Short mmCIF file of C-alpha atoms and ligand atoms in Angstrom, two decimals:
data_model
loop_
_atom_site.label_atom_id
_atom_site.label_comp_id
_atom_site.label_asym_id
_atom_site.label_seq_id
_atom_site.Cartn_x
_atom_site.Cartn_y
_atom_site.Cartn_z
CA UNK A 1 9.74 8.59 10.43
CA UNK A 2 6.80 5.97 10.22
CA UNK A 3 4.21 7.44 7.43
CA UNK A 4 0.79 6.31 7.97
CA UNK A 5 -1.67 7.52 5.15
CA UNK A 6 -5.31 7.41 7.11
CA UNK A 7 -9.07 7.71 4.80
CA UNK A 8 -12.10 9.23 5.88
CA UNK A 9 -15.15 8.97 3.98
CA UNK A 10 -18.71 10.93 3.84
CA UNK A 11 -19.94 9.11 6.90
CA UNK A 12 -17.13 9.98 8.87
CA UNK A 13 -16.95 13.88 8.26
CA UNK A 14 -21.09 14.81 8.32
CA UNK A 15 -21.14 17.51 10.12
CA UNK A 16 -19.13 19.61 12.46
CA UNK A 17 -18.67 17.18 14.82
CA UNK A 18 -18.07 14.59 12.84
CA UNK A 19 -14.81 16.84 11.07
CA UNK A 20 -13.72 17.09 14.94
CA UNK A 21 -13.56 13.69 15.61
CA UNK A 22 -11.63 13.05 12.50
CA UNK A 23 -9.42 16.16 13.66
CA UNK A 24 -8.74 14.08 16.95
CA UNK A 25 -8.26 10.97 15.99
CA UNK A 26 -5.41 12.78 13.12
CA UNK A 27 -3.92 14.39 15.38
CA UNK A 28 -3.32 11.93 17.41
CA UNK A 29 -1.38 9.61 15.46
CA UNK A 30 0.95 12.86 14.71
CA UNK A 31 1.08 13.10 18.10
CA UNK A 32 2.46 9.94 18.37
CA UNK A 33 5.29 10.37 16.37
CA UNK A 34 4.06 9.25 12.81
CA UNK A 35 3.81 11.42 9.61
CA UNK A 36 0.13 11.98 8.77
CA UNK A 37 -1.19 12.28 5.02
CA UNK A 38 -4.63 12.06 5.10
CA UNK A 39 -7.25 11.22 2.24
CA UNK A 40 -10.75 12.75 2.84
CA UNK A 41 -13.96 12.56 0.58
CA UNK A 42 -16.87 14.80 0.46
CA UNK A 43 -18.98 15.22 3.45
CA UNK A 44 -22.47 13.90 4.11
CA UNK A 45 -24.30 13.17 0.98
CA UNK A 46 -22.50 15.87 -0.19
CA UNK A 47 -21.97 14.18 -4.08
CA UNK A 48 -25.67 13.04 -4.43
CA UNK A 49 -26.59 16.67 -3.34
CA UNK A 50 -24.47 18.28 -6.03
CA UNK A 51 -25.33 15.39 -8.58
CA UNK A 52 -28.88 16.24 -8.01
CA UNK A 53 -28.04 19.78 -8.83
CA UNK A 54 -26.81 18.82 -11.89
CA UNK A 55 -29.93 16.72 -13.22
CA UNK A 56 -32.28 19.71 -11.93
CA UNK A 57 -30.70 22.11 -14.61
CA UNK A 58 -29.47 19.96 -17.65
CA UNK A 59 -30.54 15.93 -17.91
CA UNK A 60 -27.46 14.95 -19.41
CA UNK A 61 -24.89 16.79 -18.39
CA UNK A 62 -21.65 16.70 -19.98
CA UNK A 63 -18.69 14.57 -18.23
CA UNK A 64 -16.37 17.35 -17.72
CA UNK A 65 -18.44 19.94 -16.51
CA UNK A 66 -20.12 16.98 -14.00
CA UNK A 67 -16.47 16.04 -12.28
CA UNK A 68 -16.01 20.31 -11.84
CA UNK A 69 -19.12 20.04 -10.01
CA UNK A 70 -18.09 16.54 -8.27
CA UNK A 71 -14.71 17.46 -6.97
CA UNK A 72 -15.91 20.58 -5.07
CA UNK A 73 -17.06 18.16 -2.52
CA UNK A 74 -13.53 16.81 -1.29
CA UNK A 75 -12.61 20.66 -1.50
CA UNK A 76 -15.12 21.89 1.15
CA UNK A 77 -13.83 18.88 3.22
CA UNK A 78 -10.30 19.37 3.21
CA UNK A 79 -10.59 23.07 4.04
CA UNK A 80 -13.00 22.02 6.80
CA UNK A 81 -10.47 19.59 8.04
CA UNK A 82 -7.49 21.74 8.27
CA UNK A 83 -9.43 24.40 9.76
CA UNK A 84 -10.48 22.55 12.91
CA UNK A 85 -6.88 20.95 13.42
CA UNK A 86 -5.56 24.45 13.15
CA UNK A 87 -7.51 24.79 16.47
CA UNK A 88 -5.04 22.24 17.99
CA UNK A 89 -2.41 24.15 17.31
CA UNK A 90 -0.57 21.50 15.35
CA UNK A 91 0.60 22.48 11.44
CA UNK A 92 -1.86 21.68 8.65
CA UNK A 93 -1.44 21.67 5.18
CA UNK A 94 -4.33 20.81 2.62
CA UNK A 95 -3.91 19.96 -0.99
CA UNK A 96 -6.48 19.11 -4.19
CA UNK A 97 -5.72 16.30 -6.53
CA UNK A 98 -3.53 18.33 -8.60
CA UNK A 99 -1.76 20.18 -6.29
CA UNK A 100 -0.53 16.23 -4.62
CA UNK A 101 0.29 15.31 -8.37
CA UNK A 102 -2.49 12.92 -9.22
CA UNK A 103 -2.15 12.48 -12.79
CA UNK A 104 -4.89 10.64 -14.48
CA UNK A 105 -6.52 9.46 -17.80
CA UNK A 106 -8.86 11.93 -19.19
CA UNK A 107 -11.89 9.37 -18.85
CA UNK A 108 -14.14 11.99 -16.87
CA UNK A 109 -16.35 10.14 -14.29
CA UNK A 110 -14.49 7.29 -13.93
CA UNK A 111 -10.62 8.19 -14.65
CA UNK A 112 -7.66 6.02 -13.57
CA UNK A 113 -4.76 6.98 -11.62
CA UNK A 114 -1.89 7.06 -13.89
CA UNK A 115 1.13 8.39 -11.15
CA UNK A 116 0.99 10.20 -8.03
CA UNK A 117 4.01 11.88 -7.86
CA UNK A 118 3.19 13.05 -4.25
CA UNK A 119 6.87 15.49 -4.08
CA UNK A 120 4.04 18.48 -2.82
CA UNK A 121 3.17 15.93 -0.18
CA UNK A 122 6.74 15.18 0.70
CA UNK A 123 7.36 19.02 1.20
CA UNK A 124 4.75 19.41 3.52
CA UNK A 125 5.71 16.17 5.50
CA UNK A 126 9.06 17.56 5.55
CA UNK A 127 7.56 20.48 7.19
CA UNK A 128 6.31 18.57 9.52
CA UNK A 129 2.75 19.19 8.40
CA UNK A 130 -0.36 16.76 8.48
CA UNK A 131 -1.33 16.68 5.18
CA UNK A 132 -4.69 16.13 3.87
CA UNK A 133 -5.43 15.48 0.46
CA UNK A 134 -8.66 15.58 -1.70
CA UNK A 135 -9.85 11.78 -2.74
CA UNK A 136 -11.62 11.05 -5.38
CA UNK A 137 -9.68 13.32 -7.96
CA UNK A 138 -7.09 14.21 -10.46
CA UNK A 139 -5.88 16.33 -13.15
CA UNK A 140 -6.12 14.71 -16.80
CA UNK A 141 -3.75 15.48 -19.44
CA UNK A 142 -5.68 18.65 -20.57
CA UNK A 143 -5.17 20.07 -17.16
CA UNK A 144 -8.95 19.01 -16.87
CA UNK A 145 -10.50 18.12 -13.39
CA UNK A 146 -11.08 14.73 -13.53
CA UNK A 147 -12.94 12.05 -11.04
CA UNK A 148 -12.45 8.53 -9.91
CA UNK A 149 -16.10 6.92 -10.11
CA UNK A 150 -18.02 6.59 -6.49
CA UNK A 151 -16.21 5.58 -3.66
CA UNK A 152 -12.72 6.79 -5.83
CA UNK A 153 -11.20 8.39 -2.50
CA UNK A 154 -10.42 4.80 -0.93
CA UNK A 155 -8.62 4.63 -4.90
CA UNK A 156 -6.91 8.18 -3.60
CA UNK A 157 -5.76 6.65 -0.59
CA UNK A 158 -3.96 3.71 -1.50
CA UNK A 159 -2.55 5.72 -4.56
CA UNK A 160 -0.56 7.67 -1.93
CA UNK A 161 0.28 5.05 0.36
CA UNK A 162 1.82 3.35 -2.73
CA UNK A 163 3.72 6.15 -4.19
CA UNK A 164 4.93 7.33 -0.09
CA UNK A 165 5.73 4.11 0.59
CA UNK A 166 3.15 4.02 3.63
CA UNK A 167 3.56 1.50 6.45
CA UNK A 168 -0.38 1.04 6.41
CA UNK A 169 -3.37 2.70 4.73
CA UNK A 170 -6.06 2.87 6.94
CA UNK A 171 -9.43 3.31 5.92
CA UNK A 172 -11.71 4.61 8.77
CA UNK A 173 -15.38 4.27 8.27
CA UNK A 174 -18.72 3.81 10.27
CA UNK A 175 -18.64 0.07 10.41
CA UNK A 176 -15.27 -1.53 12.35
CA UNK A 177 -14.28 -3.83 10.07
CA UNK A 178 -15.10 -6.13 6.96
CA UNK A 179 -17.82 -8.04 7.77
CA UNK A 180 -19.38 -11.48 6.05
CA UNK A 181 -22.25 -9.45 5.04
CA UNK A 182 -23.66 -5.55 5.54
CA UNK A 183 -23.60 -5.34 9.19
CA UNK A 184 -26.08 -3.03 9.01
CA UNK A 185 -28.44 -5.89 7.26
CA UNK A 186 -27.05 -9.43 8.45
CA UNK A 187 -27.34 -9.06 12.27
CA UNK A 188 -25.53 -12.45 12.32
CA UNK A 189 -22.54 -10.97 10.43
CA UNK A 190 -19.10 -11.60 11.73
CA UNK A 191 -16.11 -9.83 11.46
CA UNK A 192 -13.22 -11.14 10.23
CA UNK A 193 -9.89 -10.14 10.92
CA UNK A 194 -8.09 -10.53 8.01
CA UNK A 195 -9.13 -10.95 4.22
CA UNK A 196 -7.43 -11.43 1.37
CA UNK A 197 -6.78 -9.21 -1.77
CA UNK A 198 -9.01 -11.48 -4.15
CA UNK A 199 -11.54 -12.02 -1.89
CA UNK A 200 -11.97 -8.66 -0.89
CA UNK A 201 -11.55 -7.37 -4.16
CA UNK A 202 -14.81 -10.22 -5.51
CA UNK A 203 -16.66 -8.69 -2.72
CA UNK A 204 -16.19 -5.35 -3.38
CA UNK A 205 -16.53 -5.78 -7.11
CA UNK A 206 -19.95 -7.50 -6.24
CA UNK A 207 -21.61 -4.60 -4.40
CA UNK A 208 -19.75 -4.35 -0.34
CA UNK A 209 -19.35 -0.95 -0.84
CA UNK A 210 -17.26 -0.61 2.17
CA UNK A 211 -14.11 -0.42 0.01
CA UNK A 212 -13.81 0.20 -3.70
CA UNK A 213 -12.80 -2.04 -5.78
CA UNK A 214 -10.34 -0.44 -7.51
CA UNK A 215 -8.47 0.89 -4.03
CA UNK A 216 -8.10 -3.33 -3.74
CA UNK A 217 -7.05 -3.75 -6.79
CA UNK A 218 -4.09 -1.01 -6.62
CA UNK A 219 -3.42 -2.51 -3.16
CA UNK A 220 -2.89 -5.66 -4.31
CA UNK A 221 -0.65 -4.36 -7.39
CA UNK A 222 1.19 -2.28 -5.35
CA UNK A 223 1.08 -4.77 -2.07
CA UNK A 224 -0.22 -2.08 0.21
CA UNK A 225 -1.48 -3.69 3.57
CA UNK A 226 -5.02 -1.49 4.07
CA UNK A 227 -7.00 -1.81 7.51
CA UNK A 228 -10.23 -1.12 7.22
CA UNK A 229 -11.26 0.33 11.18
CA UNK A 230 -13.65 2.54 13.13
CA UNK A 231 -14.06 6.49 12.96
CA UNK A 232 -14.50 5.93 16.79
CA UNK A 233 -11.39 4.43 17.69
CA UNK A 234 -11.03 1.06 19.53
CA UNK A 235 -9.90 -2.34 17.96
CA UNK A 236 -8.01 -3.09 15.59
CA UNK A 237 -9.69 -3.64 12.30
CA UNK A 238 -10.01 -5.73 9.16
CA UNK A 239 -6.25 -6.12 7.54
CA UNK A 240 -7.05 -6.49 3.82
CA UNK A 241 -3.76 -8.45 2.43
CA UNK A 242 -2.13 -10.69 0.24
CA UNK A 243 -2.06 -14.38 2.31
CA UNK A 244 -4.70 -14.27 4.62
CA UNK A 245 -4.70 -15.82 8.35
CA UNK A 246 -7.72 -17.99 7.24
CA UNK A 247 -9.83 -19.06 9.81
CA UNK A 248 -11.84 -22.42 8.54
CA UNK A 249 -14.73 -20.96 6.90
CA UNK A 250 -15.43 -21.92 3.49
CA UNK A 251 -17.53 -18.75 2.43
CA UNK A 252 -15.66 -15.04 3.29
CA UNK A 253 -18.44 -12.77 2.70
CA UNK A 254 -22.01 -12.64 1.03
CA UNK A 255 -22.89 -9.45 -0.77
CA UNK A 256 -25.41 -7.80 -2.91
CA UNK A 257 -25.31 -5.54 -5.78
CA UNK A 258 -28.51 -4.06 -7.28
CA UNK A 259 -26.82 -1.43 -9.50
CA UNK A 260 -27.61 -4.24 -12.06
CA UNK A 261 -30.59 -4.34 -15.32
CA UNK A 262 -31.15 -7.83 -16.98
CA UNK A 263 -31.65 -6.87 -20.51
CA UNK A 264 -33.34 -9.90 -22.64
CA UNK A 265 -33.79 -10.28 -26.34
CA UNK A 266 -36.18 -12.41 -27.56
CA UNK A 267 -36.19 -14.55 -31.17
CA UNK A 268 -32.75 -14.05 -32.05
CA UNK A 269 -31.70 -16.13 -35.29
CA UNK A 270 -30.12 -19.48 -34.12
CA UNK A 271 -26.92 -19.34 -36.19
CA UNK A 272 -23.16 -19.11 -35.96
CA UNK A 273 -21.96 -15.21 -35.65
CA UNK A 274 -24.79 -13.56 -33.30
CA UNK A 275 -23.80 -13.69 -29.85
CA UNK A 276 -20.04 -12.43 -31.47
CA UNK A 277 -21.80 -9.31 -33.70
CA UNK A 278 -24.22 -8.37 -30.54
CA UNK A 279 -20.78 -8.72 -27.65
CA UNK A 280 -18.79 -7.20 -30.18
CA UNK A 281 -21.13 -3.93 -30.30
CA UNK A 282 -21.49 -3.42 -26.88
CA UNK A 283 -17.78 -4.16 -26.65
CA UNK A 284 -17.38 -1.39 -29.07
CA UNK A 285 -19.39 1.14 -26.88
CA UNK A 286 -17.30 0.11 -23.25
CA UNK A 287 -20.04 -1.31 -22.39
CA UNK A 288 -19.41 -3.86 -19.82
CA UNK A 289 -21.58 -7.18 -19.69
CA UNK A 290 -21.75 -9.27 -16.67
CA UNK A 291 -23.82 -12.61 -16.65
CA UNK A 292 -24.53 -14.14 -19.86
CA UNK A 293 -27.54 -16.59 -20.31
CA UNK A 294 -28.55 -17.96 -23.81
CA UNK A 295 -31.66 -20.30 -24.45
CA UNK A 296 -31.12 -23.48 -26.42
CA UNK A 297 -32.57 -22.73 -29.87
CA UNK A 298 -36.32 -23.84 -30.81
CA UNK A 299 -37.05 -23.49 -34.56
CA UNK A 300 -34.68 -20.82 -35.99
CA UNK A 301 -34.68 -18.65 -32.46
CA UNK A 302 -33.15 -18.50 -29.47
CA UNK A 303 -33.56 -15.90 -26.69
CA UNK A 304 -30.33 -14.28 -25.30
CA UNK A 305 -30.14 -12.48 -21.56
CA UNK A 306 -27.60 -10.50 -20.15
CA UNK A 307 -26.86 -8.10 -17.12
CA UNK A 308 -25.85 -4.79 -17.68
CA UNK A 309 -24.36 -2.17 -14.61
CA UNK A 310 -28.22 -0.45 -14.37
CA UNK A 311 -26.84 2.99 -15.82
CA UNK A 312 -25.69 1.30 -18.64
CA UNK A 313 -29.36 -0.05 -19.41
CA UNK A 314 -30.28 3.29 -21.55
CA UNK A 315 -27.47 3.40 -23.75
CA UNK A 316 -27.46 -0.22 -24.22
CA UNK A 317 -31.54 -0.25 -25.32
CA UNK A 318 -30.52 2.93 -27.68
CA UNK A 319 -27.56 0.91 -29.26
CA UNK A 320 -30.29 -2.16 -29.82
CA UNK A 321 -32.61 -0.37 -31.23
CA UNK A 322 -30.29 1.23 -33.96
CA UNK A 323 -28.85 -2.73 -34.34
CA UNK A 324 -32.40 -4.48 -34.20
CA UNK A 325 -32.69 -4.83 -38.21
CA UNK A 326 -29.05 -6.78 -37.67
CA UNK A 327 -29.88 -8.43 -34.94
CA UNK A 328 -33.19 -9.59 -35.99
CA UNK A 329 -34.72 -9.76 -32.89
CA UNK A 330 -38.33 -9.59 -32.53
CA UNK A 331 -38.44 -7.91 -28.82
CA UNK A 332 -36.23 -6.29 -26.49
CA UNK A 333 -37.19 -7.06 -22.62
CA UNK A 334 -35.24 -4.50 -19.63
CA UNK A 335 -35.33 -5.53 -16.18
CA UNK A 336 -34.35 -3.26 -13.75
CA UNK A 337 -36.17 -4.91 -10.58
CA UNK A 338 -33.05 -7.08 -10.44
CA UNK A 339 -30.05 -7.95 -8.03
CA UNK A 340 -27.05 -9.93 -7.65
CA UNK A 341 -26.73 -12.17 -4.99
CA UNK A 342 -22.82 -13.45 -4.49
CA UNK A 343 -21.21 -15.83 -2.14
CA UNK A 344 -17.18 -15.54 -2.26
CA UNK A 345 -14.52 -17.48 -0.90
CA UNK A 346 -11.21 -18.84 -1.78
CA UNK A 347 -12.17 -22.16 -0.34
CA UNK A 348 -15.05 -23.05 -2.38
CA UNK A 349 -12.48 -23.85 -4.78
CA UNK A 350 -11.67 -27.29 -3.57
CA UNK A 351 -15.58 -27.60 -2.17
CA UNK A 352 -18.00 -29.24 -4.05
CA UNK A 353 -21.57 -28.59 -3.02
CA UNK A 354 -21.22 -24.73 -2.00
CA UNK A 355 -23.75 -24.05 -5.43
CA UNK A 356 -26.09 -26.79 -4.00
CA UNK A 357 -25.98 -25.24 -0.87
CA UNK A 358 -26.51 -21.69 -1.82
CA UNK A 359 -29.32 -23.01 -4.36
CA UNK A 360 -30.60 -24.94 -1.21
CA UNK A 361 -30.76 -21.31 0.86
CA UNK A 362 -32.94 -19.81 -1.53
CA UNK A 363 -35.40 -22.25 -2.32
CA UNK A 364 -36.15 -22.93 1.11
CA UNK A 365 -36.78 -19.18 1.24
CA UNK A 366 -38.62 -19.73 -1.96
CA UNK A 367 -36.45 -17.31 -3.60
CA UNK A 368 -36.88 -17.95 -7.95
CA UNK A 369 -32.99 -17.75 -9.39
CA UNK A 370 -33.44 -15.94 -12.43
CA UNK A 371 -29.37 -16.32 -13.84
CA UNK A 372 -26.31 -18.05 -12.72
CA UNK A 373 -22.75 -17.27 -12.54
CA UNK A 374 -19.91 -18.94 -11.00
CA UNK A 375 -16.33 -18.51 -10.81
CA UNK A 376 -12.78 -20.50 -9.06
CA UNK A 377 -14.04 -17.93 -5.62
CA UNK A 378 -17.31 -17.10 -6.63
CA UNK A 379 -21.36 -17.88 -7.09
CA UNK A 380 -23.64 -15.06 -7.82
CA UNK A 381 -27.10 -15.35 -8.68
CA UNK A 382 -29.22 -13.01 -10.33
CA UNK A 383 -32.76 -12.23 -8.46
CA UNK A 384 -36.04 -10.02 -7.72
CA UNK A 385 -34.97 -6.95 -6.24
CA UNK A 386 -37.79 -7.09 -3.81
CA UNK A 387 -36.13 -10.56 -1.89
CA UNK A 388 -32.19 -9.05 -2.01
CA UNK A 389 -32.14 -8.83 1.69
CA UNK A 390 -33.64 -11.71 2.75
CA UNK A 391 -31.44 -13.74 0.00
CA UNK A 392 -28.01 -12.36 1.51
CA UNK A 393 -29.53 -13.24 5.22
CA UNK A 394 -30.65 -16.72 4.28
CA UNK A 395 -27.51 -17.52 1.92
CA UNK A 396 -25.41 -16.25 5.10
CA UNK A 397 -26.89 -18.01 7.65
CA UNK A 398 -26.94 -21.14 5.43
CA UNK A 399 -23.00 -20.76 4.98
CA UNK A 400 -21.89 -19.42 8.73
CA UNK A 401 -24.90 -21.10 11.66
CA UNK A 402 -25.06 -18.78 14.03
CA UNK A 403 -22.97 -20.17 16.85
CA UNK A 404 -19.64 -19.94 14.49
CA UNK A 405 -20.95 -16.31 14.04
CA UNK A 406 -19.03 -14.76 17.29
CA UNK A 407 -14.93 -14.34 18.01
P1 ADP B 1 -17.51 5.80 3.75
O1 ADP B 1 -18.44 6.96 3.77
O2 ADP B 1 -16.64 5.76 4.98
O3 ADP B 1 -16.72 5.66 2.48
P2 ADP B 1 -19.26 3.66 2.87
O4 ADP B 1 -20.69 3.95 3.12
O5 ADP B 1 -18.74 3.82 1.49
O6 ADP B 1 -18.41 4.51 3.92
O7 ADP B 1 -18.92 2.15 3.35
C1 ADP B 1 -19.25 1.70 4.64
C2 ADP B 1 -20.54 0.92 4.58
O8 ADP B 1 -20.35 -0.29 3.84
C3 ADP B 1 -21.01 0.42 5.93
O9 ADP B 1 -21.79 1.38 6.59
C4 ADP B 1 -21.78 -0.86 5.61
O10 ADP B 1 -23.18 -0.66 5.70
C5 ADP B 1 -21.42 -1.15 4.16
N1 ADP B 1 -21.01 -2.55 3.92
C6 ADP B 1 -21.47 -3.32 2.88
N2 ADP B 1 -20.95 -4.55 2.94
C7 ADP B 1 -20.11 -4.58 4.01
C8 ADP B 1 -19.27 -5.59 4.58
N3 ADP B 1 -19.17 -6.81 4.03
N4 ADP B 1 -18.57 -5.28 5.69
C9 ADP B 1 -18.65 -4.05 6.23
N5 ADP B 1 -19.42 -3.04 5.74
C10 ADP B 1 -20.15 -3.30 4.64
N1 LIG B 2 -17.42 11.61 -2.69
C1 LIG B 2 -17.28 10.52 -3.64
C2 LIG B 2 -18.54 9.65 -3.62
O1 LIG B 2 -19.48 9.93 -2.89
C3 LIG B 2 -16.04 9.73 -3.43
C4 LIG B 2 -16.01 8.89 -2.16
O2 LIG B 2 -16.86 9.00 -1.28
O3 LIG B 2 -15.06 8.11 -2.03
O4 LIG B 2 -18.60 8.69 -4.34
MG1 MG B 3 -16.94 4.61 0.61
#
């Protein structure tokens, strides 16, 4: 029988009637003949809530403890979830991480999926049960409760539909489709129909939230098609795959990201061996640097800037200050009223002029680029906080003119 491994997220489960909806449109597809294993994450703002709780009682809490706390999220859904299809008379089975044999590293907060070995999920589709399986967690090699990082149940869902051998993983959300910006901020956003792996993974790796990054990365490893479609039903979604029905647009999405610091240090020495003992440091901690920007030496200085994910900032000042007598450095500047502005598309590859254009977007919006990155599919620029939104809408509308904006 066809196996279809369906996601819900936060948005989709809120409240009661939210859980009901999601019981319908489940039950459905069993109805129709199709296994059913699906992948739920906590409800609401369920893991702020309970992150909150945390910081009220203890600052810093301690990685472990924090993904005990985390993963009781996904458990209240998937209890929810069976209970209301259990109303429809059809059998229900739910299962935590462990119990659907995710096996991950023991890298609490963000651990990776190591296997899946899903025969607890097999039993219960043998059964004949929907099953419906916690995201966004695993077991570690201590038998620890670990977590996946935010957004980890999209990770969750493609694990399975891998290690099944799925026809589709469909991720249902509040939005009905990919879009070439936030809908919800870029009125003139279209939808597109199909994406590819790289491009979607650039996107979501540069802050369109509406899949993880990871989840495209393990799709792409494992070549699982994902849809990305509506919690209310409808059309078809967004396929997310490996060759793309391109339709002629040079630019696929533009996205934001202003989980991002811009840490600066000013009056470095200007000689062979800094850049490599500073990198090599924060290398050292996992610390992972994005944008790079170093000034051309005046007398013996030079200045050197880089972007940091914005809860790295802390430990990255605290590991600066214990290196400053190395580094020499006369002042260290953090910037946290920052974002990243991206443009992706495979085409831009062969396109000269889609910098000049993007450059051309901002300025007219007089917009001050403060950094500068650019890859093969890529441009991201690094800007105030405060004129993110009207960067992505200008940048867009620059790239797509809004009559090539509709179907
Ligand atoms: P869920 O709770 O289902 O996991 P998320 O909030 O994580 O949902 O992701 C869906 C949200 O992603 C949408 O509400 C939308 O605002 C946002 N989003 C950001 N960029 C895009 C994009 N390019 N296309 C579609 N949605 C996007
Ligand atoms: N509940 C987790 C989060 O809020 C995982 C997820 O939603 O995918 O990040
Ligand atoms: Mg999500």
């Amino acid at each position: 029988m066809e196996l279809i491994v369906q996601k819900f997220g936060g948005s989709s489960l809120a409240d009661a009637a939210g859980v009901m909806n999601v019981a319908r449109v489940v039950t459905d597809t069993y109805k129709s003949g199709k296994d059913v294993v699906v992948v739920v994450s906590a409800q609401g703002d369920t893991t702020d809530d309970l992150i909150s709780k945390a910081k009220e009682l203890n600052p810093k809490p301690s990685r472990r403890e924090m993904d005990v706390l985390l993963s009781a999220g996904e458990q209240i859904s998937i209890a929810l979830l069976a209970m209301a299809i259990e109303t429809m008379d059809i059998p229900v089975c739910s299962l935590l991480g462990w119990q659907a044999g995710f096996q991950t590293n023991s890298t609490y907060g963000s651990a990776r999926i190591k296997t899946v070995s899903g025969e607890r999920i097999r039993m219960e589709i043998d059964k004949r049960n929907i099953v419906i399986v916690a995201g966004f967690q695993g077991l570690c090699k201590y038998d620890d409760i670990t977590t996946l990082g935010r957004g980890g149940s999209d990770t969750s869902a493609v694990a399975i539909a891998a290690s099944l051998g799925a026809e589709r993983c469909q991720i249902y959300t509040d939005v009905d489709g990919i879009y070439t910006a936030d809908p919800r901020k870029v009125k003139t956003a279209k939808r597109l129909n199909e994406i590819t792996y790289d491009e979607m993974l650039e996107l979501a790796t540069l802050g369109a939230q509406v899949l993880n990054n990871r989840s495209v990365e393990m799709a792409k490893k494992y070549n699982v098609e994902i849809e990305v479609l509506s919690n209310l039903g409808g059309i078809p979604g967004t396929i997310v795959k490996e060759v793309a029905n391109v339709e002629k647009m040079l630019v696929r999405g533009v996205t934001k990201d202003t989980n991002v610091a811009r840490i600066s240090i000013i009056g470095v020495p200007d000689e062979p061996g800094v850049a490599f003992r500073l990198f090599g440091k924060l290398a050292s901690k996992n610390v992972n640097v994005d944008i790079i920007l170093q000034s051309v030496g005046r007398g013996n200085t030079k200045d050197i800037a880089f972007t940091v994910c914005k809860d790295d900032a802390p430990a990255v000042l605290e590991l600066l200050d214990d290196s400053l007598e190395f580094l020499k450095g006369n002042e260290i500047v953090c910037d946290t009223a920052v974002a990243k502005v991206s443009v992706v598309g495979a085409g831009m590859e062969t396109h000269p002029g889609t910098a000049s254009k993007m450059f051309g977007a901002l300025f007219e919006n007089d917009i001050n680029i403060q950094m500068i990155s650019t890859s093969e599919i890529k441009i991201s620029v690094l800007i105030d906080v405060h004129d993110a939104d009207r960067a992505v809408e200008a940048v867009h509308n620059a790239f797509m003119p809004e009559d090539s904006c509709r179907d």
